[in-house]
C-alpha cells in the first residue's frame, strides 16, 4: 500500500505522465485520488468484493497508464 501522498512520474508508450497520488481515507475501500498534468483528476480504488482495482469513469487516460499507477499503488512500502 502506498503512503498517504506520493509524486508520480512515469513514461507509457513514449508519453511522460507527471502528477501525484493521494490516499483518501474511506471506510469502505482503499481509495486514491490521482492528479496528472493535462488530465482531469480521478480516483482509483480496491473493490473488496472482487479484489480488483477500479478507476472512476471520468479517467480519460490510456489503460496502460492506469495500470502503471495501480502497480505503483500496490507495491509494498520500501524498507529503510
Coordinates of N, CA, C and O in Angstrom, one line a residue:
X1 N 0.8 -1.2 0.0 CA 0.0 0.0 0.0 C 0.9 1.2 0.0 O 1.9 1.3 0.7
X2 N 0.5 2.2 -0.7 CA 1.2 3.5 -0.9 C 1.0 4.3 0.4 O 0.0 4.2 1.1
X3 N 1.9 5.2 0.7 CA 1.8 6.2 1.8 C 0.6 7.1 1.4 O 0.1 7.1 0.3
X4 N 0.3 8.1 2.3 CA -0.8 9.0 2.1 C -0.6 9.9 0.9 O -1.6 10.4 0.3
X5 N 0.6 10.2 0.5 CA 0.9 11.1 -0.6 C 2.1 10.6 -1.4 O 3.1 10.3 -0.7
X6 N 2.1 10.6 -2.7 CA 3.3 10.3 -3.4 C 3.3 11.0 -4.8 O 2.2 11.1 -5.4
X7 N 4.4 11.4 -5.2 CA 4.5 12.0 -6.5 C 4.6 10.9 -7.6 O 5.0 9.8 -7.3
X8 N 4.1 11.2 -8.8 CA 4.1 10.3 -9.8 C 4.9 10.8 -11.0 O 4.7 12.0 -11.4
X9 N 5.7 10.1 -11.6 CA 6.3 10.4 -12.9 C 6.7 9.1 -13.6 O 7.5 8.3 -13.0
X10 N 6.2 8.9 -14.7 CA 6.5 7.6 -15.5 C 6.2 7.9 -17.0 O 5.6 8.9 -17.4
X11 N 6.7 6.9 -17.8 CA 6.6 7.0 -19.2 C 5.8 5.8 -19.7 O 6.1 4.7 -19.3
X12 N 4.7 6.0 -20.5 CA 4.0 4.9 -21.0 C 3.8 5.2 -22.5 O 3.4 6.3 -22.9
X13 N 4.3 4.3 -23.4 CA 4.2 4.4 -24.8 C 4.8 5.8 -25.3 O 4.2 6.4 -26.1
X14 N 5.9 6.1 -24.7 CA 6.6 7.3 -25.1 C 6.1 8.6 -24.5 O 6.6 9.7 -24.8
X15 N 5.0 8.6 -23.8 CA 4.4 9.8 -23.2 C 4.7 9.9 -21.7 O 4.6 8.9 -21.0
X16 N 5.2 11.1 -21.3 CA 5.5 11.3 -19.9 C 4.3 11.7 -19.1 O 3.6 12.6 -19.6
X17 N 4.1 11.1 -18.0 CA 3.0 11.4 -17.1 C 3.6 11.9 -15.8 O 4.5 11.3 -15.2
X18 N 3.1 13.1 -15.3 CA 3.6 13.7 -14.1 C 2.4 14.1 -13.3 O 1.4 14.6 -13.8
X19 N 2.5 14.0 -12.0 CA 1.5 14.4 -11.1 C 1.7 13.8 -9.7 O 2.8 13.6 -9.2
X20 N 0.6 13.5 -9.0 CA 0.6 13.0 -7.7 C -0.6 12.1 -7.4 O -1.6 12.2 -8.1
X21 N -0.4 11.3 -6.4 CA -1.5 10.4 -5.9 C -1.6 10.6 -4.4 O -0.6 10.7 -3.7
X22 N -2.8 10.7 -3.9 CA -3.1 10.9 -2.5 C -4.1 10.0 -2.0 O -5.2 9.8 -2.6
X23 N -3.9 9.4 -0.9 CA -4.8 8.4 -0.3 C -6.0 9.2 0.3 O -5.8 10.2 1.0
X24 N -7.2 8.7 0.0 CA -8.4 9.3 0.6 C -8.9 8.3 1.7 O -9.0 7.1 1.4
X25 N -9.0 8.8 2.9 CA -9.4 8.0 4.0 C -10.9 7.7 3.9 O -11.8 8.5 4.0
X26 N -11.2 6.4 3.6 CA -12.5 5.9 3.2 C -12.8 4.7 4.0 O -11.9 3.8 4.1
X27 N -13.9 4.5 4.6 CA -14.2 3.4 5.5 C -14.5 2.1 4.7 O -14.6 1.0 5.2
X28 N -14.8 2.3 3.4 CA -15.2 1.2 2.6 C -14.2 0.6 1.6 O -14.2 -0.6 1.4
X29 N -13.3 1.4 1.1 CA -12.3 0.9 0.1 C -10.9 1.6 0.4 O -10.8 2.6 1.0
X30 N -9.9 1.0 -0.1 CA -8.6 1.6 -0.2 C -8.7 2.5 -1.4 O -8.7 2.0 -2.6
X31 N -8.7 3.8 -1.3 CA -9.0 4.7 -2.4 C -7.9 5.8 -2.5 O -7.4 6.3 -1.5
X32 N -7.6 6.2 -3.7 CA -6.6 7.2 -4.0 C -7.1 8.2 -5.1 O -7.8 7.8 -6.0
X33 N -6.9 9.4 -4.8 CA -7.1 10.5 -5.8 C -5.8 10.6 -6.6 O -4.7 10.6 -6.1
X34 N -6.0 10.7 -7.9 CA -4.9 10.8 -8.8 C -5.0 12.1 -9.6 O -6.1 12.4 -10.2
X35 N -4.0 12.9 -9.6 CA -4.0 14.2 -10.3 C -2.7 14.2 -11.2 O -1.6 14.1 -10.8
X36 N -3.0 14.2 -12.5 CA -1.9 14.2 -13.5 C -1.9 15.5 -14.4 O -3.0 15.9 -14.7
X37 N -0.8 16.0 -14.7 CA -0.7 17.2 -15.5 C -1.4 17.0 -16.8 O -1.1 15.9 -17.5
X38 N -2.3 17.8 -17.2 CA -3.0 17.7 -18.5 C -4.2 16.8 -18.5 O -4.8 16.6 -19.6
X39 N -4.6 16.3 -17.4 CA -5.8 15.3 -17.3 C -6.7 15.8 -16.1 O -6.2 16.4 -15.2
X40 N -7.9 15.4 -16.2 CA -8.8 15.6 -15.1 C -8.4 14.7 -14.0 O -8.0 13.5 -14.3
X41 N -8.6 15.1 -12.8 CA -8.3 14.2 -11.7 C -9.3 13.0 -11.6 O -10.4 13.1 -12.2
X42 N -8.9 11.9 -11.1 CA -9.8 10.7 -11.0 C -9.4 9.9 -9.8 O -8.4 10.2 -9.1
X43 N -10.2 8.9 -9.5 CA -10.0 8.0 -8.3 C -9.7 6.6 -8.8 O -10.2 6.2 -9.8
X44 N -8.9 6.0 -8.0 CA -8.6 4.5 -8.2 C -8.8 3.9 -6.8 O -8.5 4.5 -5.8
X45 N -9.5 2.8 -6.8 CA -9.8 2.1 -5.5 C -9.8 0.6 -5.7 O -10.0 0.1 -6.7
X46 N -9.6 -0.1 -4.5 CA -9.6 -1.5 -4.5 C -11.0 -1.9 -4.1 O -11.5 -1.6 -3.0
X47 N -11.7 -2.7 -5.0 CA -13.0 -3.2 -4.7 C -12.8 -4.5 -3.9 O -12.3 -5.5 -4.4
X48 N -13.2 -4.4 -2.6 CA -13.0 -5.5 -1.7 C -13.8 -6.8 -2.1 O -13.3 -7.9 -1.9
X49 N -15.0 -6.6 -2.7 CA -15.7 -7.8 -3.1 C -15.1 -8.6 -4.2 O -15.1 -9.8 -4.2
X50 N -14.5 -7.9 -5.2 CA -13.9 -8.6 -6.3 C -12.4 -8.7 -6.2 O -11.7 -9.3 -7.0
X51 N -11.8 -8.0 -5.2 CA -10.4 -7.9 -5.0 C -9.7 -7.4 -6.3 O -8.7 -7.9 -6.7
X52 N -10.3 -6.4 -6.9 CA -9.8 -5.9 -8.2 C -9.8 -4.3 -8.1 O -10.6 -3.7 -7.4
X53 N -8.7 -3.8 -8.7 CA -8.6 -2.3 -8.7 C -9.5 -1.8 -9.8 O -9.7 -2.3 -10.8
X54 N -10.2 -0.6 -9.4 CA -11.1 0.1 -10.3 C -10.7 1.5 -10.5 O -10.0 2.1 -9.6
X55 N -11.1 2.1 -11.6 CA -10.8 3.5 -11.8 C -12.2 4.2 -12.1 O -13.1 3.6 -12.7
X56 N -12.3 5.5 -11.7 CA -13.5 6.2 -12.0 C -13.8 6.3 -13.5 O -12.8 6.3 -14.3
X57 N -15.0 6.5 -13.9 CA -15.4 6.5 -15.3 C -14.8 7.7 -16.0 O -14.6 7.6 -17.2
X58 N -14.6 8.8 -15.3 CA -14.0 10.0 -15.9 C -12.5 10.0 -16.1 O -11.9 11.0 -16.4
X59 N -11.9 8.8 -15.9 CA -10.5 8.7 -16.1 C -10.2 8.5 -17.6 O -10.1 7.4 -18.1
X60 N -10.2 9.6 -18.3 CA -10.0 9.6 -19.7 C -8.4 9.5 -20.0 O -7.8 10.6 -20.3
X61 N -7.9 8.4 -19.8 CA -6.5 8.2 -19.9 C -6.2 6.7 -20.4 O -7.1 5.8 -20.2
X62 N -5.1 6.5 -21.1 CA -4.8 5.2 -21.6 C -4.8 4.2 -20.5 O -4.3 4.4 -19.4
X63 N -5.4 3.0 -20.8 CA -5.5 1.9 -19.8 C -4.1 1.5 -19.3 O -3.9 1.1 -18.1
X64 N -3.1 1.6 -20.1 CA -1.7 1.2 -19.7 C -1.2 2.2 -18.7 O -0.5 1.8 -17.8
X65 N -1.6 3.5 -18.8 CA -1.2 4.4 -17.7 C -1.9 4.1 -16.4 O -1.2 4.2 -15.4
X66 N -3.1 3.8 -16.5 CA -3.9 3.4 -15.2 C -3.2 2.2 -14.6 O -3.0 2.1 -13.4
X67 N -2.9 1.2 -15.4 CA -2.2 0.0 -14.9 C -0.9 0.4 -14.2 O -0.5 -0.2 -13.2
X68 N -0.1 1.3 -14.8 CA 1.1 1.7 -14.2 C 0.9 2.4 -12.9 O 1.6 2.1 -11.9
X69 N -0.1 3.2 -12.7 CA -0.4 3.9 -11.5 C -0.8 2.8 -10.4 O -0.4 2.8 -9.3
X70 N -1.7 1.8 -10.8 CA -2.1 0.8 -9.9 C -0.9 0.0 -9.5 O -0.8 -0.4 -8.3
X71 N 0.0 -0.3 -10.4 CA 1.3 -1.0 -10.0 C 2.0 -0.3 -8.9 O 2.5 -0.9 -8.0
X72 N 2.1 1.0 -9.1 CA 2.8 1.8 -8.1 C 2.1 1.9 -6.8 O 2.7 1.9 -5.7
X73 N 0.8 2.0 -6.8 CA 0.0 2.0 -5.6 C 0.1 0.7 -4.8 O 0.2 0.7 -3.6
X74 N 0.1 -0.4 -5.5 CA 0.0 -1.7 -4.9 C 1.4 -2.3 -4.5 O 1.5 -3.4 -4.0
X75 N 2.5 -1.6 -4.8 CA 3.8 -2.0 -4.4 C 3.9 -2.0 -2.8 O 3.4 -1.1 -2.2
X76 N 4.6 -3.0 -2.3 CA 4.8 -2.9 -0.8 C 5.7 -1.7 -0.5 O 6.6 -1.3 -1.3
X77 N 5.6 -1.1 0.7 CA 6.4 0.0 1.1 C 7.9 -0.4 1.1 O 8.2 -1.5 1.5
X78 N 8.8 0.6 0.7 CA 10.2 0.3 0.8 C 10.7 0.3 2.2 O 10.2 1.0 3.1
X79 N 11.6 -0.6 2.4 CA 12.2 -0.8 3.8 C 13.4 0.1 3.9 O 14.3 0.2 3.0
X80 N 13.5 0.9 5.0 CA 14.5 1.9 5.1 C 15.8 1.2 5.7 O 15.7 0.4 6.6

